[in-house]
Amino acid sequence: MHSTGYITRFVLIMTAIVAIALAFLAIGLKPIHKLNEAVYNKRAILSAVASEIEGDFGNLTDEQVQEIFDTKIEQKVFDIDGNEVSSEQVIAAGYAGGRAEDIEMGKERKKPDSEKIFPLYVYTKSDGTRFYIFSVRGNGLWDEIWGNIALESDKNTIAGVAFDHAAETPGLGAEIKDNAAWADQFEDKKIYDEEGNFVSIEVKKGGGTEGMPHAVDGITGATITADGVEAMIQKGMKYYEPFLKANN
Amino acid sequence: MAETAVKEKESAISFGKAERKLLTDPLNDNNPITVQVLGICSALAVTTLLNKAIVMSIAVIFVCAFANLITSLLRNYIPKQVRMIVQLVIIAFLVTLVELTLKAVAYPVYKDLSVFIGLIITNCIVMGRLEAFAMANNPYRSFLDGLGNGFGYGVILIVIAAIRELFGKGSLLNFQIIGPGPNYVLDTEAIAFLGWYQPNNLMVLFPSAMFVIGVLIWIQRAWNKKLVDIS
């Protein structure tokens, strides 16, 4: 049997060694972690316009993603009224980088509507065609879901979508990310009807959606996640409406 | 006391029958998943895709082997009253190490696995080996035992993941093997031949891992007669 003094000393010394070692490692690796995270987010934004990017999108290296993002994407930030927000105001909102890519949608969701700011990415193809990429965030079944939605230059037709989730069930809710065929359905759907009213996209339960410009098929067994996607697009795109309606 | 010390010294360098048994026993006769039925929660959760299972296996092999080694090196100094907490700190240290490294070198995989890498801390296999083996054996033997148990866990994980990914998604390591899909590695004639398979979504869901583990246990017991008398 060891004395209480020995036990205390042993535990203290051991914890200190472990804590110091891990702290140094965490600080040392932090720049790499940050870079990885940034590239991961940029890849997610670009994947909304994956079909428009030259080259094999699935095999782009981290450097290529950075390059495409730096050269072909223009970043803008808007407030709820559709006014463009300056870099200083973005910094004031709590994002040190001051650019659209620095905005954390999870934090923005919790702010009151009037204080929210919204990132917008304008992707310009080599032939001059423009695409607008919007970030949206909502609730799935277990946790948050989010995504990037790309509209064509008419600010109405969807060019592509890319969703992700925190904790949806693999094989059910997680299909919003894993099932490429499901996400492909969104292509060429429209968020405005012919009279110019905002109708968003409906995620339908059962039944074909061919020829329906504002609906996609749901996912069997993932009704709540699918409803979450519908609500997320409805609410998220609505925030951008001043920009969508403006003629620029 | 003196006798065991001599014995330990002898086996510290050699790799004989006893040492080989430490490595091979957990693969079959004393497999942590199919015989001891430990570590089931991660076996259910990370086996939807083969690449996830492989990364998870490597992480567990690393943690198990080095936690055994460190615990065994400290075994004569660890106060018995707080040994479980000390073991937990060692495991948590190694798991955090794995997590930070993975986040730096393979960020997408880290995103896929993140919660479950952290949960290695509570993996009963690791803790079980520390308590049952490393606290009473020399570092060399403990390290081998950790490797063996890590491999025993990894082998089953990889087999389950291969079955689930193949029948659930029709692919292996994200390359389409059977069923309709865009990422075929084979030529077009083979697609026409293999395209009949309709991926079974049940295999992607958690319960299927339970069936697959059950069937694996059944097959193992039918084939390995030594196991029949144990339970």
CSV table of C-alpha atoms in Angstrom, one decimal:
chain,number,residue,atom,x,y,z
A,1,MET,CA,0.0,0.0,0.0
A,2,HIS,CA,1.2,3.4,-0.9
A,3,SER,CA,0.9,6.5,1.3
A,4,THR,CA,-1.6,9.2,0.5
A,5,GLY,CA,1.4,11.6,-0.1
A,6,TYR,CA,2.8,9.3,-2.7
A,7,ILE,CA,-0.5,8.9,-4.5
A,8,THR,CA,-1.0,12.6,-4.6
A,9,ARG,CA,2.5,13.2,-5.9
A,10,PHE,CA,2.2,10.5,-8.5
A,11,VAL,CA,-1.2,11.7,-9.8
A,12,LEU,CA,-0.1,15.3,-9.9
A,13,ILE,CA,3.2,14.7,-11.7
A,14,MET,CA,1.6,12.3,-14.2
A,15,THR,CA,-1.3,14.7,-15.0
A,16,ALA,CA,1.1,17.6,-15.4
A,17,ILE,CA,3.3,15.7,-17.8
A,18,VAL,CA,0.3,14.5,-19.9
A,19,ALA,CA,-1.3,18.0,-19.9
A,20,ILE,CA,1.9,19.8,-20.9
A,21,ALA,CA,2.7,17.3,-23.7
A,22,LEU,CA,-0.7,17.5,-25.1
A,23,ALA,CA,-0.9,21.3,-24.8
A,24,PHE,CA,2.3,21.8,-26.7
A,25,LEU,CA,1.2,19.3,-29.4
A,26,ALA,CA,-2.2,21.0,-29.8
A,27,ILE,CA,-0.6,24.5,-30.1
A,28,GLY,CA,2.0,23.2,-32.5
A,29,LEU,CA,-0.5,21.6,-34.8
A,30,LYS,CA,-3.0,24.4,-34.6
A,31,PRO,CA,-1.9,26.2,-37.8
A,32,ILE,CA,-2.2,22.9,-39.8
A,33,HIS,CA,-5.6,22.2,-38.2
A,34,LYS,CA,-6.9,25.7,-39.2
A,35,LEU,CA,-5.6,25.3,-42.7
A,36,ASN,CA,-7.2,21.9,-43.1
A,37,GLU,CA,-10.5,23.2,-41.8
A,38,ALA,CA,-10.4,26.2,-44.2
A,39,VAL,CA,-9.7,23.9,-47.1
A,40,TYR,CA,-12.5,21.6,-46.0
A,41,ASN,CA,-15.0,24.4,-45.9
A,42,LYS,CA,-13.8,25.8,-49.3
A,43,ARG,CA,-14.1,22.4,-50.8
A,44,ALA,CA,-17.7,22.2,-49.4
A,45,ILE,CA,-18.5,25.6,-51.0
A,46,LEU,CA,-17.0,24.7,-54.3
A,47,SER,CA,-18.8,21.4,-54.4
A,48,ALA,CA,-22.1,23.3,-54.9
A,49,VAL,CA,-20.7,24.2,-58.4
A,50,ALA,CA,-18.7,21.0,-58.8
A,51,SER,CA,-20.1,20.3,-62.3
A,52,GLU,CA,-19.0,23.7,-63.5
A,53,ILE,CA,-15.4,23.4,-62.3
A,54,GLU,CA,-12.8,22.3,-64.9
A,55,GLY,CA,-11.0,19.1,-64.0
A,56,ASP,CA,-12.0,16.2,-61.9
A,57,PHE,CA,-13.6,17.8,-58.8
A,58,GLY,CA,-13.3,14.7,-56.6
A,59,ASN,CA,-9.5,14.5,-57.1
A,60,LEU,CA,-8.6,18.2,-56.6
A,61,THR,CA,-5.6,18.6,-54.2
A,62,ASP,CA,-5.8,21.0,-51.3
A,63,GLU,CA,-3.6,23.4,-53.2
A,64,GLN,CA,-5.9,23.4,-56.2
A,65,VAL,CA,-8.9,24.0,-54.0
A,66,GLN,CA,-7.1,27.0,-52.5
A,67,GLU,CA,-6.1,28.3,-56.0
A,68,ILE,CA,-9.6,28.0,-57.5
A,69,PHE,CA,-11.1,29.6,-54.4
A,70,ASP,CA,-8.6,32.5,-54.5
A,71,THR,CA,-8.8,33.2,-58.2
A,72,LYS,CA,-12.3,32.4,-59.3
A,73,ILE,CA,-14.4,33.2,-56.2
A,74,GLU,CA,-15.5,36.7,-55.2
A,75,GLN,CA,-16.6,37.0,-51.6
A,76,LYS,CA,-19.4,39.3,-50.4
A,77,VAL,CA,-21.2,39.7,-47.2
A,78,PHE,CA,-24.8,41.1,-46.8
A,79,ASP,CA,-27.0,42.1,-43.9
A,80,ILE,CA,-30.6,41.3,-43.6
A,81,ASP,CA,-31.7,44.2,-45.8
A,82,GLY,CA,-29.4,43.2,-48.6
A,83,ASN,CA,-26.9,45.9,-48.1
A,84,GLU,CA,-23.3,44.9,-48.6
A,85,VAL,CA,-21.4,44.7,-45.3
A,86,SER,CA,-17.8,46.0,-45.2
A,87,SER,CA,-14.9,43.9,-43.9
A,88,GLU,CA,-14.6,46.0,-40.7
A,89,GLN,CA,-18.2,45.2,-39.9
A,90,VAL,CA,-17.6,41.5,-40.4
A,91,ILE,CA,-14.6,41.8,-38.0
A,92,ALA,CA,-16.9,43.7,-35.6
A,93,ALA,CA,-19.3,40.8,-35.8
A,94,GLY,CA,-16.6,38.6,-34.3
A,95,TYR,CA,-14.8,37.1,-37.3
A,96,ALA,CA,-11.2,38.1,-37.3
A,97,GLY,CA,-10.5,37.4,-41.0
A,98,GLY,CA,-13.2,39.8,-42.1
A,99,ARG,CA,-14.2,37.8,-45.2
A,100,ALA,CA,-17.2,35.8,-46.1
A,101,GLU,CA,-15.3,32.5,-45.7
A,102,ASP,CA,-14.6,33.4,-42.0
A,103,ILE,CA,-18.3,33.6,-41.1
A,104,GLU,CA,-19.5,30.7,-39.0
A,105,MET,CA,-23.1,30.0,-40.0
A,106,GLY,CA,-23.7,28.1,-36.7
A,107,LYS,CA,-23.0,31.3,-34.7
A,108,GLU,CA,-25.1,33.5,-37.1
A,109,ARG,CA,-28.1,31.2,-36.6
A,110,LYS,CA,-28.3,32.1,-33.0
A,111,LYS,CA,-28.2,35.9,-33.4
A,112,PRO,CA,-31.4,37.9,-33.8
A,113,ASP,CA,-32.4,38.4,-37.5
A,114,SER,CA,-31.4,42.1,-37.5
A,115,GLU,CA,-27.8,41.3,-36.5
A,116,LYS,CA,-27.3,38.4,-38.8
A,117,ILE,CA,-24.8,38.7,-41.7
A,118,PHE,CA,-24.8,36.4,-44.7
A,119,PRO,CA,-21.9,35.2,-46.9
A,120,LEU,CA,-22.2,35.1,-50.6
A,121,TYR,CA,-19.7,33.6,-53.0
A,122,VAL,CA,-19.7,34.5,-56.7
A,123,TYR,CA,-18.0,31.9,-58.8
A,124,THR,CA,-16.9,33.1,-62.3
A,125,LYS,CA,-16.2,30.4,-64.9
A,126,SER,CA,-13.4,30.9,-67.4
A,127,ASP,CA,-16.1,31.8,-70.1
A,128,GLY,CA,-17.5,34.5,-67.9
A,129,THR,CA,-20.6,32.7,-66.6
A,130,ARG,CA,-21.4,33.6,-63.1
A,131,PHE,CA,-22.8,31.4,-60.3
A,132,TYR,CA,-24.0,32.6,-56.9
A,133,ILE,CA,-23.3,30.3,-53.9
A,134,PHE,CA,-25.4,30.8,-50.8
A,135,SER,CA,-24.8,29.2,-47.4
A,136,VAL,CA,-27.8,27.9,-45.4
A,137,ARG,CA,-28.1,26.1,-42.1
A,138,GLY,CA,-31.0,24.4,-40.3
A,139,ASN,CA,-32.0,21.5,-38.1
A,140,GLY,CA,-31.9,17.8,-39.1
A,141,LEU,CA,-33.2,15.0,-36.9
A,142,TRP,CA,-30.4,14.7,-34.4
A,143,ASP,CA,-28.4,17.9,-34.9
A,144,GLU,CA,-27.7,20.7,-37.3
A,145,ILE,CA,-27.6,20.3,-41.0
A,146,TRP,CA,-26.1,22.9,-43.4
A,147,GLY,CA,-25.4,23.3,-47.1
A,148,ASN,CA,-24.3,25.5,-49.9
A,149,ILE,CA,-26.7,26.2,-52.8
A,150,ALA,CA,-25.5,27.5,-56.1
A,151,LEU,CA,-27.8,29.5,-58.4
A,152,GLU,CA,-27.2,30.3,-62.0
A,153,SER,CA,-26.8,33.9,-63.1
A,154,ASP,CA,-30.6,34.3,-63.4
A,155,LYS,CA,-30.7,34.1,-59.6
A,156,ASN,CA,-33.5,31.5,-59.9
A,157,THR,CA,-32.3,28.2,-61.4
A,158,ILE,CA,-30.3,25.9,-59.0
A,159,ALA,CA,-26.9,24.9,-60.5
A,160,GLY,CA,-26.0,22.5,-57.7
A,161,VAL,CA,-26.2,21.9,-54.0
A,162,ALA,CA,-24.0,20.3,-51.4
A,163,PHE,CA,-25.3,19.4,-47.9
A,164,ASP,CA,-23.6,18.2,-44.8
A,165,HIS,CA,-24.7,17.3,-41.3
A,166,ALA,CA,-23.4,16.9,-37.8
A,167,ALA,CA,-25.0,13.6,-36.7
A,168,GLU,CA,-27.7,12.2,-39.1
A,169,THR,CA,-28.1,8.5,-39.3
A,170,PRO,CA,-25.9,6.7,-41.9
A,171,GLY,CA,-28.1,5.2,-44.6
A,172,LEU,CA,-31.0,7.5,-43.7
A,173,GLY,CA,-30.6,11.1,-42.9
A,174,ALA,CA,-26.9,11.1,-43.8
A,175,GLU,CA,-27.9,10.4,-47.4
A,176,ILE,CA,-28.3,14.1,-47.9
A,177,LYS,CA,-24.5,14.2,-48.0
A,178,ASP,CA,-23.6,10.6,-49.1
A,179,ASN,CA,-26.2,10.1,-51.9
A,180,ALA,CA,-24.9,12.1,-54.9
A,181,ALA,CA,-28.0,11.1,-57.0
A,182,TRP,CA,-30.3,12.7,-54.4
A,183,ALA,CA,-28.4,16.0,-54.4
A,184,ASP,CA,-28.3,15.9,-58.3
A,185,GLN,CA,-32.1,16.2,-58.3
A,186,PHE,CA,-31.9,19.8,-57.2
A,187,GLU,CA,-30.1,20.8,-60.4
A,188,ASP,CA,-32.3,22.9,-62.8
A,189,LYS,CA,-35.0,23.3,-60.2
A,190,LYS,CA,-36.2,26.9,-59.6
A,191,ILE,CA,-36.9,28.8,-56.4
A,192,TYR,CA,-39.2,31.4,-57.9
A,193,ASP,CA,-42.4,30.7,-59.8
A,194,GLU,CA,-43.3,32.3,-63.1
A,195,GLU,CA,-45.0,35.3,-61.4
A,196,GLY,CA,-41.8,35.9,-59.5
A,197,ASN,CA,-43.1,34.7,-56.1
A,198,PHE,CA,-40.6,33.0,-53.8
A,199,VAL,CA,-41.7,29.3,-53.5
A,200,SER,CA,-38.4,27.6,-52.6
A,201,ILE,CA,-38.0,23.8,-53.1
A,202,GLU,CA,-40.4,21.2,-51.6
A,203,VAL,CA,-38.9,17.9,-50.5
A,204,LYS,CA,-41.9,15.6,-51.4
A,205,LYS,CA,-42.7,12.3,-49.7
A,206,GLY,CA,-43.3,9.7,-52.3
A,207,GLY,CA,-44.4,10.1,-55.9
A,208,GLY,CA,-42.4,11.3,-58.9
A,209,THR,CA,-41.3,14.9,-59.2
A,210,GLU,CA,-40.5,14.9,-62.9
A,211,GLY,CA,-41.6,18.0,-64.6
A,212,MET,CA,-42.1,19.8,-61.3
A,213,PRO,CA,-39.8,22.8,-61.1
A,214,HIS,CA,-40.1,23.3,-57.4
A,215,ALA,CA,-40.0,19.8,-55.9
A,216,VAL,CA,-37.5,17.0,-55.3
A,217,ASP,CA,-38.1,13.4,-54.0
A,218,GLY,CA,-37.6,12.8,-50.3
A,219,ILE,CA,-35.5,10.1,-48.8
A,220,THR,CA,-37.2,6.9,-47.5
A,221,GLY,CA,-36.9,6.6,-43.8
A,222,ALA,CA,-35.6,10.1,-43.4
A,223,THR,CA,-38.7,12.3,-43.3
A,224,ILE,CA,-37.5,14.6,-40.6
A,225,THR,CA,-34.1,15.2,-42.1
A,226,ALA,CA,-35.8,15.8,-45.5
A,227,ASP,CA,-38.3,18.2,-43.9
A,228,GLY,CA,-35.3,19.9,-42.2
A,229,VAL,CA,-33.7,20.4,-45.7
A,230,GLU,CA,-36.9,21.9,-47.0
A,231,ALA,CA,-37.2,24.3,-44.1
A,232,MET,CA,-33.5,25.2,-44.2
A,233,ILE,CA,-33.7,26.1,-47.9
A,234,GLN,CA,-36.9,28.0,-47.5
A,235,LYS,CA,-35.7,30.0,-44.5
A,236,GLY,CA,-32.0,30.3,-45.6
A,237,MET,CA,-32.8,31.6,-49.2
A,238,LYS,CA,-35.4,33.9,-47.9
A,239,TYR,CA,-32.7,35.8,-46.0
A,240,TYR,CA,-31.0,36.5,-49.4
A,241,GLU,CA,-34.1,37.8,-51.0
A,242,PRO,CA,-33.1,41.5,-51.1
A,243,PHE,CA,-30.1,40.4,-53.1
A,244,LEU,CA,-32.0,37.9,-55.3
A,245,LYS,CA,-34.6,40.5,-56.2
A,246,ALA,CA,-32.0,43.3,-56.9
A,247,ASN,CA,-31.0,43.8,-60.5
A,248,ASN,CA,-27.2,43.6,-60.5
B,1,MET,CA,9.6,-12.8,-6.3
B,2,ALA,CA,13.2,-13.4,-7.4
B,3,GLU,CA,12.1,-16.3,-9.6
B,4,THR,CA,9.5,-14.3,-11.5
B,5,ALA,CA,12.1,-11.6,-12.1
B,6,VAL,CA,14.5,-14.0,-13.7
B,7,LYS,CA,11.6,-15.4,-15.8
B,8,GLU,CA,10.7,-11.9,-17.0
B,9,LYS,CA,14.3,-11.2,-18.0
B,10,GLU,CA,14.5,-14.3,-20.1
B,11,SER,CA,11.3,-13.6,-22.0
B,12,ALA,CA,12.1,-9.9,-22.4
B,13,ILE,CA,14.2,-10.5,-25.5
B,14,SER,CA,13.1,-13.7,-27.0
B,15,PHE,CA,10.2,-14.3,-29.3
B,16,GLY,CA,9.1,-17.9,-28.6
B,17,LYS,CA,5.9,-19.9,-28.6
B,18,ALA,CA,4.4,-17.9,-25.6
B,19,GLU,CA,5.0,-14.6,-27.3
B,20,ARG,CA,3.5,-15.8,-30.6
B,21,LYS,CA,0.5,-16.9,-28.7
B,22,LEU,CA,0.1,-13.4,-27.3
B,23,LEU,CA,-0.2,-12.1,-30.8
B,24,THR,CA,-2.3,-14.9,-32.4
B,25,ASP,CA,-4.7,-15.7,-29.5
B,26,PRO,CA,-6.7,-12.5,-29.8
B,27,LEU,CA,-7.1,-13.1,-33.5
B,28,ASN,CA,-9.1,-16.3,-33.1
B,29,ASP,CA,-9.4,-18.3,-29.8
B,30,ASN,CA,-9.7,-15.2,-27.6
B,31,ASN,CA,-10.9,-12.5,-30.0
B,32,PRO,CA,-12.0,-9.4,-28.2
B,33,ILE,CA,-15.1,-8.9,-30.3
B,34,THR,CA,-16.4,-12.3,-31.2
B,35,VAL,CA,-15.4,-14.3,-28.1
B,36,GLN,CA,-15.3,-11.7,-25.3
B,37,VAL,CA,-17.9,-9.5,-27.0
B,38,LEU,CA,-16.2,-6.3,-26.1
B,39,GLY,CA,-15.9,-3.1,-28.1
B,40,ILE,CA,-19.2,-3.7,-29.7
B,41,CYS,CA,-20.4,0.0,-29.8
B,42,SER,CA,-17.6,1.1,-32.1
B,43,ALA,CA,-17.9,-2.1,-34.1
B,44,LEU,CA,-21.5,-1.1,-34.9
B,45,ALA,CA,-20.8,2.6,-35.5
B,46,VAL,CA,-17.7,2.8,-37.7
B,47,THR,CA,-18.3,-0.2,-40.0
B,48,THR,CA,-20.5,1.4,-42.6
B,49,LEU,CA,-17.5,2.1,-44.8
B,50,LEU,CA,-14.3,0.1,-45.2
B,51,ASN,CA,-11.9,3.1,-45.1
B,52,LYS,CA,-13.4,4.3,-41.8
B,53,ALA,CA,-13.0,0.8,-40.3
B,54,ILE,CA,-9.4,0.7,-41.4
B,55,VAL,CA,-8.5,4.0,-39.9
B,56,MET,CA,-10.3,3.1,-36.7
B,57,SER,CA,-8.5,-0.2,-36.5
B,58,ILE,CA,-5.1,1.5,-36.9
B,59,ALA,CA,-6.0,3.9,-34.1
B,60,VAL,CA,-7.1,1.2,-31.8
B,61,ILE,CA,-4.0,-1.0,-32.5
B,62,PHE,CA,-1.8,2.1,-31.7
B,63,VAL,CA,-3.6,3.0,-28.5
B,64,CYS,CA,-3.9,-0.6,-27.3
B,65,ALA,CA,-0.3,-1.4,-27.9
B,66,PHE,CA,1.2,1.8,-26.4
B,67,ALA,CA,-1.2,2.0,-23.5
B,68,ASN,CA,-0.2,-1.5,-22.6
B,69,LEU,CA,3.5,-0.6,-23.0
B,70,ILE,CA,3.3,2.6,-20.8
B,71,THR,CA,1.1,1.0,-18.2
B,72,SER,CA,3.5,-2.0,-17.9
B,73,LEU,CA,6.5,0.3,-17.6
B,74,LEU,CA,4.8,2.2,-14.8
B,75,ARG,CA,3.2,-0.9,-13.2
B,76,ASN,CA,5.4,-1.0,-10.2
B,77,TYR,CA,5.0,2.7,-9.4
B,78,ILE,CA,1.2,3.1,-10.0
B,79,PRO,CA,-0.5,3.2,-6.6
B,80,LYS,CA,-3.1,0.4,-6.6
B,81,GLN,CA,-5.8,2.6,-5.1
B,82,VAL,CA,-5.9,4.9,-8.2
B,83,ARG,CA,-4.8,2.5,-10.9
B,84,MET,CA,-7.9,2.7,-13.0
B,85,ILE,CA,-7.7,6.5,-13.1
B,86,VAL,CA,-4.1,6.4,-14.0
B,87,GLN,CA,-4.9,3.9,-16.8
B,88,LEU,CA,-7.6,6.2,-18.1
B,89,VAL,CA,-5.2,9.1,-18.2
B,90,ILE,CA,-2.7,7.0,-20.2
B,91,ILE,CA,-5.5,6.0,-22.7
B,92,ALA,CA,-6.9,9.5,-22.9
B,93,PHE,CA,-3.4,10.8,-23.6
B,94,LEU,CA,-2.8,8.4,-26.5
B,95,VAL,CA,-6.3,8.9,-27.9
B,96,THR,CA,-5.9,12.7,-27.9
B,97,LEU,CA,-2.5,12.2,-29.6
B,98,VAL,CA,-4.3,10.1,-32.3
B,99,GLU,CA,-7.0,12.7,-32.7
B,100,LEU,CA,-4.7,15.6,-33.0
B,101,THR,CA,-2.5,13.8,-35.5
B,102,LEU,CA,-5.5,12.6,-37.6
B,103,LYS,CA,-6.8,16.2,-37.7
B,104,ALA,CA,-3.5,17.4,-39.1
B,105,VAL,CA,-2.9,14.7,-41.7
B,106,ALA,CA,-6.3,13.4,-42.8
B,107,TYR,CA,-8.9,16.0,-42.0
B,108,PRO,CA,-11.9,14.5,-44.0
B,109,VAL,CA,-11.4,11.2,-42.2
B,110,TYR,CA,-11.1,13.0,-38.9
B,111,LYS,CA,-14.5,14.7,-39.7
B,112,ASP,CA,-16.0,11.3,-40.5
B,113,LEU,CA,-14.8,9.6,-37.4
B,114,SER,CA,-14.3,12.4,-34.9
B,115,VAL,CA,-16.7,11.3,-32.1
B,116,PHE,CA,-15.7,7.6,-32.4
B,117,ILE,CA,-11.9,8.3,-32.2
B,118,GLY,CA,-12.7,10.1,-28.9
B,119,LEU,CA,-14.7,7.1,-27.8
B,120,ILE,CA,-11.7,4.8,-27.9
B,121,ILE,CA,-11.1,6.1,-24.4
B,122,THR,CA,-14.1,4.1,-23.3
B,123,ASN,CA,-13.4,1.1,-25.4
B,124,CYS,CA,-13.5,-1.8,-23.0
B,125,ILE,CA,-10.9,-3.7,-24.9
B,126,VAL,CA,-8.1,-1.2,-24.1
B,127,MET,CA,-9.0,-0.8,-20.5
B,128,GLY,CA,-9.5,-4.6,-20.1
B,129,ARG,CA,-6.0,-5.3,-21.4
B,130,LEU,CA,-4.4,-2.8,-19.1
B,131,GLU,CA,-6.1,-4.1,-16.0
B,132,ALA,CA,-5.9,-7.8,-16.9
B,133,PHE,CA,-2.5,-8.0,-18.6
B,134,ALA,CA,-0.2,-4.9,-18.5
B,135,MET,CA,-0.5,-4.5,-14.7
B,136,ALA,CA,1.0,-7.9,-14.2
B,137,ASN,CA,3.4,-8.4,-17.2
B,138,ASN,CA,6.7,-7.0,-18.5
B,139,PRO,CA,6.6,-4.2,-21.1
B,140,TYR,CA,7.7,-6.4,-24.0
B,141,ARG,CA,5.0,-9.0,-23.4
B,142,SER,CA,2.4,-6.3,-22.7
B,143,PHE,CA,3.2,-4.5,-26.0
B,144,LEU,CA,2.8,-7.8,-27.9
B,145,ASP,CA,-0.5,-8.4,-26.1
B,146,GLY,CA,-1.7,-4.9,-27.0
B,147,LEU,CA,-0.8,-5.4,-30.6
B,148,GLY,CA,-2.5,-8.8,-30.7
B,149,ASN,CA,-5.7,-7.5,-29.2
B,150,GLY,CA,-5.7,-4.4,-31.5
B,151,PHE,CA,-5.3,-6.7,-34.5
B,152,GLY,CA,-8.0,-9.0,-33.2
B,153,TYR,CA,-10.4,-6.0,-33.0
B,154,GLY,CA,-9.2,-4.6,-36.3
B,155,VAL,CA,-9.6,-7.8,-38.3
B,156,ILE,CA,-13.3,-8.2,-37.2
B,157,LEU,CA,-14.0,-4.5,-37.8
B,158,ILE,CA,-12.6,-4.7,-41.3
B,159,VAL,CA,-14.5,-7.9,-42.2
B,160,ILE,CA,-17.8,-6.4,-40.9
B,161,ALA,CA,-17.1,-3.2,-42.8
B,162,ALA,CA,-16.3,-5.0,-46.0
B,163,ILE,CA,-19.5,-7.0,-45.9
B,164,ARG,CA,-21.6,-3.9,-45.0
B,165,GLU,CA,-20.1,-1.6,-47.6
B,166,LEU,CA,-20.2,-4.3,-50.3
B,167,PHE,CA,-23.9,-5.2,-49.8
B,168,GLY,CA,-25.1,-1.8,-48.5
B,169,LYS,CA,-23.5,0.4,-51.1
B,170,GLY,CA,-22.2,-2.0,-53.7
B,171,SER,CA,-18.7,-0.6,-53.3
B,172,LEU,CA,-15.4,-1.4,-51.5
B,173,LEU,CA,-13.2,1.5,-50.4
B,174,ASN,CA,-15.6,3.7,-52.3
B,175,PHE,CA,-14.9,1.9,-55.6
B,176,GLN,CA,-18.1,0.5,-57.1
B,177,ILE,CA,-18.0,-3.3,-57.3
B,178,ILE,CA,-21.6,-4.4,-57.8
B,179,GLY,CA,-24.9,-2.7,-58.4
B,180,PRO,CA,-25.6,0.5,-60.2
B,181,GLY,CA,-23.3,3.4,-59.6
B,182,PRO,CA,-21.0,6.0,-61.2
B,183,ASN,CA,-17.6,5.0,-59.8
B,184,TYR,CA,-16.9,1.7,-61.5
B,185,VAL,CA,-13.4,0.5,-61.6
B,186,LEU,CA,-14.2,-2.4,-63.9
B,187,ASP,CA,-14.9,-2.1,-67.7
B,188,THR,CA,-18.3,-1.6,-69.2
B,189,GLU,CA,-19.0,-5.2,-69.9
B,190,ALA,CA,-18.6,-6.1,-66.3
B,191,ILE,CA,-21.0,-3.3,-65.3
B,192,ALA,CA,-23.7,-4.9,-67.4
B,193,PHE,CA,-23.1,-8.2,-65.7
B,194,LEU,CA,-22.8,-6.9,-62.1
B,195,GLY,CA,-25.3,-4.1,-62.4
B,196,TRP,CA,-28.2,-6.4,-61.4
B,197,TYR,CA,-27.5,-5.9,-57.7
B,198,GLN,CA,-29.7,-3.4,-55.9
B,199,PRO,CA,-27.8,-2.1,-52.8
B,200,ASN,CA,-29.5,-3.0,-49.6
B,201,ASN,CA,-29.9,0.0,-47.4
B,202,LEU,CA,-30.5,-2.2,-44.3
B,203,MET,CA,-26.8,-3.1,-44.5
B,204,VAL,CA,-25.8,0.6,-44.0
B,205,LEU,CA,-28.0,0.9,-40.8
B,206,PHE,CA,-26.6,-0.1,-37.4
B,207,PRO,CA,-28.7,-3.3,-36.8
B,208,SER,CA,-27.0,-5.0,-39.7
B,209,ALA,CA,-23.7,-4.9,-37.9
B,210,MET,CA,-25.4,-6.8,-35.1
B,211,PHE,CA,-26.5,-9.5,-37.6
B,212,VAL,CA,-23.1,-9.6,-39.2
B,213,ILE,CA,-21.3,-10.0,-35.9
B,214,GLY,CA,-23.8,-12.7,-34.9
B,215,VAL,CA,-23.2,-14.6,-38.0
B,216,LEU,CA,-19.4,-14.2,-37.7
B,217,ILE,CA,-19.6,-15.6,-34.1
B,218,TRP,CA,-21.7,-18.5,-35.4
B,219,ILE,CA,-19.2,-19.3,-38.2
B,220,GLN,CA,-16.2,-19.0,-35.8
B,221,ARG,CA,-17.8,-21.4,-33.3
B,222,ALA,CA,-18.8,-23.9,-35.9
B,223,TRP,CA,-15.2,-24.0,-37.2
B,224,ASN,CA,-13.2,-23.6,-34.0
B,225,LYS,CA,-14.2,-26.5,-31.6
B,226,LYS,CA,-12.1,-25.0,-28.8
B,227,LEU,CA,-14.7,-22.3,-28.3
B,228,VAL,CA,-17.7,-24.5,-27.8
B,229,ASP,CA,-16.9,-25.4,-24.2
B,230,ILE,CA,-16.1,-21.9,-23.0
B,231,SER,CA,-19.6,-20.6,-22.7
